[in-house]
Amino acid sequence: MTTLTRRDWLAAGALTLGTSLLPSRGRAQAEAATLRFIPQADLRSIDPIWTTAYVTRNFGYLVFDTLFALDAQFKPQPQMVDTWTVSNDKLVYKFTLRAGLKWHDGLPVRTADCIASIERWAKRDQFGQKMMEAVETIAADNDNAFTIRLKAPFPLLLNGLGKLSSNVPFMMPERLAKTDPFQQIPEAIGSGPFKFVKAEWEPGHKAVFARNIDYVPRTEPPSLAAGGKLAMVDRVEWLYIPDPATAAAALKAGEVDWWELPPADLLPVFKDDPNVKVAITDPLGNMGVLRFNHLLPPFDRLKMREAVLNLVDQKDYMRAVAGDPKYWRTCVALFICGGTPFETRAGAEALLRGPNLDKAKALIAASGYKGERIVLMSATDQPIVQAQALVTAAALTKAGLNIDLQAMDWGTLVTRRASKKPIAEGGWNLFHTWTAAPDMLSPALNIPLRANGENAWFGWPSDPKLEALIDAWFKASDYAAQKRLAEQIQVEAYRGDVPYVPTGQFVIPTAYRSNLHGIIVAPVAFLWNVEKT
Amino acid sequence: MFSYIVRRILATIPVMAVVAIFVFALLHLSPGDPAAIIAGDTATPADIARIRAHLGLDQPIYIQFGDWVWRLMHGDLGISIFTDLPVTQLIAQRVEPTVALTISTLVVSVAVAIPLGIIAAWKAGTWIDRAVMVFAVLGFSVPVFVLAYLLIYAFAIAADWLPVQGYVGPSRGLWPFVSHLILPSIALGMIYAALIARITRASMLDVLAQDYIRTAQAKGLGSLRVLLGHALKNASVPIVTIIGIGVALLISGVVVTETVFAIPGLGRLTVDAILRRDYPIIQGIILIFSGVYVLINLLVDLSYTLLDPRIRY
């Protein structure tokens, strides 16, 4: 028997240590095939129908697929659907699915899965609910084809099925789609270009996706959410880094490849770094919102809401929110500026003219305001919300309003805004938020615009005329009619109700390592087509 | 001794019960509704109400408490409201990074602080003593996050010696594991090193003034032997006490360090859960933390008997 000497043990130890220190060839190849991405928020839920969180929507685009998807011109294009027909009376839509579609568990995609998915989505999404009002039946013709019969023409049917932002009508297997829409699905089995690796999911830290080798992409080039979805990396890792300074350092050091939404104040860090690119991949960006509580005085009076309209200077808001002018623009269009289908300036004279303190004071006096306390809620853990609130507090105080700026966290704000109680019992008058542009592109999507009283979004505006115009817009048969009605809606919103005030449109650039190529210009960070060299 | 340990362990039960009631009441009485956070910005009040019902949050608080206690008695900490994953699984995922960070911080702190404290006491009144005290004041004064950013800039960005962020388990190699802990341990350990160094110095000064130390020196024993063999052991009770308290403080102190260095530990899990009102996670973690505190105190008390034979339980 050979006895190992102390020198042998030392040599063996040094060899083991050295091996663990040196990167292996396999590890280097894995680095190149892995895309490390810092998402905008932590992935907390894997059900994009249960929650409207944008991070879960983005997760959905990796894992699930859609029947239709919007292209760069915001027109619905087939995605999982191969062919479709519409009857002459516009009441019968027949769809055939693409051949060879498979779920991540290996089972084929069937029409029963898609029907259940549409039904679940429509129970949670307001566009979906509107669509289902027009639907008579959705029935499977066979495992590969299905028919939607309508009670009345609904020209936006394909737009609904291709809805871009939350809630997106993602397709799921029937067994998951049958889950109550107010409960989470237990697993994320989709048919999208990446598979979710649930075993490696560490909420608050990491989510992992593996390339779906069974995915059959469309042959068209990618265009927004439409076209071919080519997974160019074997593995995607979402690494949630809560501290922005650390995230910036990690990107500079090459520990991550792409940071979805770096804050504006850290962008100069990358200015002279040849390894990092800063780009605007979401040119439409987001819209700031000032919301009134229409149930409580003083903003239950139109004159007071008009007074605020005459105090708002969007430039002040945008300087506070986004800083550098190349990242923001003033925008009075309720359906977003930047060449969008329903962009208009109609009715927005007050905002276009800019602040008019004398007129605002006159409107305040005419409204009968007696100096009662106005509660403006602000979430200090949401920099964009907080910045807007500070600007509003200053502008309204200048006009003589008694502003009580109440600081809280976002979790408290979203709870309190559901309260209809008077101020003395914890009620509120004003709060700010912001919305991604795709969620405001049309009257079908712009939720804060709705003025259907008790059923409206928090603040509960009530304006039957505005609601009638929105109903008419849904039924409009062509784009010209939709465009005309969208203008009328905006005029009524600005002059007849003022459900909210847009505070400006801003973009948040994205930052990525220079060895990434093929990033799609879109309001959502799609991770297909992205190559790492 | 054995009966003392049993008594102390049994005494944790009422402590944990009080903690459980207090935490549950505090969470459910504080503002914030997880259903509203889940539902998102465009949800209607009806959507939120239905989600609340599904989560059982519309039940009276005593029923929610009863359900939670019943599950707790069966070893079930509940299910995370947001992720739909068991709280035990989420905590289990996070234990290793926090324990690794805590231990490495303690090692760094003790390895630096005790020698510094001994040297400062030995050279009391000299420039060495003053330099150690300046270090201690700096350690107390510089916030963890400031030191963390400076370390990241110097050692991860400028020198490119160490990683910026993240945690790698020991199963993926010794160096990746250690390299990810060096900067966080230094950043977090600075304040504890300062604390331990000051206590060590003060305790050693007391002991070094004792007659038996003078006797030992008069007998011709070397300085090192006097300091380590005679003085340090007798000065160690307050030092061990402060290290024990330090462990408890470290568990709460890791929150900032874990956030800055993106380490997926229990501290970050707690903060994330608080921000989104994920009640089962908050309740579970606080309960576990309180149990760990009690256990650490017990271990510190027991260690006294090893350090000082006069102490008996």
PDB file of N, CA and C in Angstrom, chain A residues 379-416:
ATOM      1  N   ALA A 379     -46.417  58.435  -3.281  1.00  0.00           N
ATOM      2  CA  ALA A 379     -45.645  57.242  -2.900  1.00  0.00           C
ATOM      3  C   ALA A 379     -44.169  57.572  -3.015  1.00  0.00           C
ATOM      4  N   THR A 380     -43.507  57.656  -1.869  1.00  0.00           N
ATOM      5  CA  THR A 380     -42.106  58.067  -1.889  1.00  0.00           C
ATOM      6  C   THR A 380     -41.173  56.964  -2.388  1.00  0.00           C
ATOM      7  N   ASP A 381     -41.666  55.722  -2.446  1.00  0.00           N
ATOM      8  CA  ASP A 381     -40.824  54.649  -2.982  1.00  0.00           C
ATOM      9  C   ASP A 381     -40.970  54.515  -4.494  1.00  0.00           C
ATOM     10  N   GLN A 382     -41.744  55.410  -5.101  1.00  0.00           N
ATOM     11  CA  GLN A 382     -41.905  55.433  -6.557  1.00  0.00           C
ATOM     12  C   GLN A 382     -41.437  56.802  -7.049  1.00  0.00           C
ATOM     13  N   PRO A 383     -40.183  56.925  -7.470  1.00  0.00           N
ATOM     14  CA  PRO A 383     -39.642  58.248  -7.803  1.00  0.00           C
ATOM     15  C   PRO A 383     -40.494  59.030  -8.816  1.00  0.00           C
ATOM     16  N   ILE A 384     -41.076  58.342  -9.790  1.00  0.00           N
ATOM     17  CA  ILE A 384     -41.860  59.048 -10.815  1.00  0.00           C
ATOM     18  C   ILE A 384     -43.145  59.604 -10.203  1.00  0.00           C
ATOM     19  N   VAL A 385     -43.744  58.867  -9.306  1.00  0.00           N
ATOM     20  CA  VAL A 385     -44.959  59.323  -8.626  1.00  0.00           C
ATOM     21  C   VAL A 385     -44.623  60.491  -7.698  1.00  0.00           C
ATOM     22  N   GLN A 386     -43.557  60.343  -6.959  1.00  0.00           N
ATOM     23  CA  GLN A 386     -43.169  61.363  -5.986  1.00  0.00           C
ATOM     24  C   GLN A 386     -42.815  62.674  -6.686  1.00  0.00           C
ATOM     25  N   ALA A 387     -42.079  62.584  -7.788  1.00  0.00           N
ATOM     26  CA  ALA A 387     -41.677  63.803  -8.505  1.00  0.00           C
ATOM     27  C   ALA A 387     -42.904  64.565  -8.994  1.00  0.00           C
ATOM     28  N   GLN A 388     -43.869  63.853  -9.541  1.00  0.00           N
ATOM     29  CA  GLN A 388     -45.095  64.505 -10.021  1.00  0.00           C
ATOM     30  C   GLN A 388     -45.860  65.149  -8.868  1.00  0.00           C
ATOM     31  N   ALA A 389     -45.933  64.443  -7.751  1.00  0.00           N
ATOM     32  CA  ALA A 389     -46.703  64.954  -6.611  1.00  0.00           C
ATOM     33  C   ALA A 389     -46.106  66.256  -6.088  1.00  0.00           C
ATOM     34  N   LEU A 390     -44.788  66.334  -6.066  1.00  0.00           N
ATOM     35  CA  LEU A 390     -44.145  67.555  -5.568  1.00  0.00           C
ATOM     36  C   LEU A 390     -44.463  68.738  -6.487  1.00  0.00           C
ATOM     37  N   VAL A 391     -44.474  68.496  -7.796  1.00  0.00           N
ATOM     38  CA  VAL A 391     -44.791  69.567  -8.747  1.00  0.00           C
ATOM     39  C   VAL A 391     -46.247  70.003  -8.561  1.00  0.00           C
ATOM     40  N   THR A 392     -47.132  69.046  -8.422  1.00  0.00           N
ATOM     41  CA  THR A 392     -48.549  69.374  -8.237  1.00  0.00           C
ATOM     42  C   THR A 392     -48.764  70.163  -6.949  1.00  0.00           C
ATOM     43  N   ALA A 393     -48.124  69.720  -5.876  1.00  0.00           N
ATOM     44  CA  ALA A 393     -48.293  70.416  -4.591  1.00  0.00           C
ATOM     45  C   ALA A 393     -47.865  71.877  -4.726  1.00  0.00           C
ATOM     46  N   ALA A 394     -46.747  72.113  -5.414  1.00  0.00           N
ATOM     47  CA  ALA A 394     -46.252  73.485  -5.566  1.00  0.00           C
ATOM     48  C   ALA A 394     -47.211  74.318  -6.420  1.00  0.00           C
ATOM     49  N   ALA A 395     -47.675  73.739  -7.541  1.00  0.00           N
ATOM     50  CA  ALA A 395     -48.545  74.497  -8.459  1.00  0.00           C
ATOM     51  C   ALA A 395     -49.891  74.822  -7.817  1.00  0.00           C
ATOM     52  N   LEU A 396     -50.445  73.870  -7.116  1.00  0.00           N
ATOM     53  CA  LEU A 396     -51.772  74.088  -6.535  1.00  0.00           C
ATOM     54  C   LEU A 396     -51.707  75.012  -5.312  1.00  0.00           C
ATOM     55  N   THR A 397     -50.617  74.908  -4.578  1.00  0.00           N
ATOM     56  CA  THR A 397     -50.445  75.810  -3.428  1.00  0.00           C
ATOM     57  C   THR A 397     -50.321  77.253  -3.914  1.00  0.00           C
ATOM     58  N   LYS A 398     -49.618  77.408  -5.032  1.00  0.00           N
ATOM     59  CA  LYS A 398     -49.435  78.751  -5.599  1.00  0.00           C
ATOM     60  C   LYS A 398     -50.788  79.388  -5.948  1.00  0.00           C
ATOM     61  N   ALA A 399     -51.740  78.548  -6.304  1.00  0.00           N
ATOM     62  CA  ALA A 399     -53.070  79.060  -6.665  1.00  0.00           C
ATOM     63  C   ALA A 399     -53.959  79.235  -5.436  1.00  0.00           C
ATOM     64  N   GLY A 400     -53.410  79.006  -4.264  1.00  0.00           N
ATOM     65  CA  GLY A 400     -54.179  79.249  -3.038  1.00  0.00           C
ATOM     66  C   GLY A 400     -54.923  78.034  -2.512  1.00  0.00           C
ATOM     67  N   LEU A 401     -54.652  76.859  -3.079  1.00  0.00           N
ATOM     68  CA  LEU A 401     -55.335  75.659  -2.580  1.00  0.00           C
ATOM     69  C   LEU A 401     -54.608  75.130  -1.348  1.00  0.00           C
ATOM     70  N   ASN A 402     -55.382  74.572  -0.434  1.00  0.00           N
ATOM     71  CA  ASN A 402     -54.844  74.069   0.836  1.00  0.00           C
ATOM     72  C   ASN A 402     -54.431  72.600   0.661  1.00  0.00           C
ATOM     73  N   ILE A 403     -53.193  72.402   0.229  1.00  0.00           N
ATOM     74  CA  ILE A 403     -52.737  71.059  -0.136  1.00  0.00           C
ATOM     75  C   ILE A 403     -52.111  70.351   1.067  1.00  0.00           C
ATOM     76  N   ASP A 404     -52.578  69.154   1.310  1.00  0.00           N
ATOM     77  CA  ASP A 404     -51.989  68.296   2.343  1.00  0.00           C
ATOM     78  C   ASP A 404     -51.297  67.147   1.612  1.00  0.00           C
ATOM     79  N   LEU A 405     -49.993  67.311   1.397  1.00  0.00           N
ATOM     80  CA  LEU A 405     -49.216  66.293   0.672  1.00  0.00           C
ATOM     81  C   LEU A 405     -48.875  65.173   1.650  1.00  0.00           C
ATOM     82  N   GLN A 406     -49.449  64.009   1.422  1.00  0.00           N
ATOM     83  CA  GLN A 406     -49.256  62.906   2.365  1.00  0.00           C
ATOM     84  C   GLN A 406     -48.324  61.867   1.743  1.00  0.00           C
ATOM     85  N   ALA A 407     -47.206  61.633   2.408  1.00  0.00           N
ATOM     86  CA  ALA A 407     -46.205  60.678   1.913  1.00  0.00           C
ATOM     87  C   ALA A 407     -46.506  59.282   2.449  1.00  0.00           C
ATOM     88  N   MET A 408     -46.370  58.310   1.592  1.00  0.00           N
ATOM     89  CA  MET A 408     -46.610  56.907   1.989  1.00  0.00           C
ATOM     90  C   MET A 408     -45.867  56.013   0.998  1.00  0.00           C
ATOM     91  N   ASP A 409     -45.935  54.705   1.199  1.00  0.00           N
ATOM     92  CA  ASP A 409     -45.352  53.825   0.190  1.00  0.00           C
ATOM     93  C   ASP A 409     -46.439  53.429  -0.815  1.00  0.00           C
ATOM     94  N   TRP A 410     -46.010  52.864  -1.925  1.00  0.00           N
ATOM     95  CA  TRP A 410     -46.949  52.560  -3.014  1.00  0.00           C
ATOM     96  C   TRP A 410     -48.014  51.567  -2.550  1.00  0.00           C
ATOM     97  N   GLY A 411     -47.586  50.616  -1.701  1.00  0.00           N
ATOM     98  CA  GLY A 411     -48.541  49.625  -1.199  1.00  0.00           C
ATOM     99  C   GLY A 411     -49.681  50.280  -0.435  1.00  0.00           C
ATOM    100  N   THR A 412     -49.359  51.313   0.317  1.00  0.00           N
ATOM    101  CA  THR A 412     -50.410  52.025   1.059  1.00  0.00           C
ATOM    102  C   THR A 412     -51.261  52.858   0.106  1.00  0.00           C
ATOM    103  N   LEU A 413     -50.598  53.498  -0.864  1.00  0.00           N
ATOM    104  CA  LEU A 413     -51.347  54.351  -1.790  1.00  0.00           C
ATOM    105  C   LEU A 413     -52.388  53.552  -2.571  1.00  0.00           C
ATOM    106  N   VAL A 414     -51.979  52.403  -3.092  1.00  0.00           N
ATOM    107  CA  VAL A 414     -52.941  51.642  -3.914  1.00  0.00           C
ATOM    108  C   VAL A 414     -54.084  51.092  -3.067  1.00  0.00           C
ATOM    109  N   THR A 415     -53.845  50.947  -1.779  1.00  0.00           N
ATOM    110  CA  THR A 415     -54.930  50.523  -0.901  1.00  0.00           C
ATOM    111  C   THR A 415     -55.859  51.692  -0.607  1.00  0.00           C
ATOM    112  N   ARG A 416     -55.245  52.816  -0.289  1.00  0.00           N
ATOM    113  CA  ARG A 416     -56.064  53.978   0.106  1.00  0.00           C
ATOM    114  C   ARG A 416     -56.869  54.547  -1.047  1.00  0.00           C
TER     115      ARG A 416
END
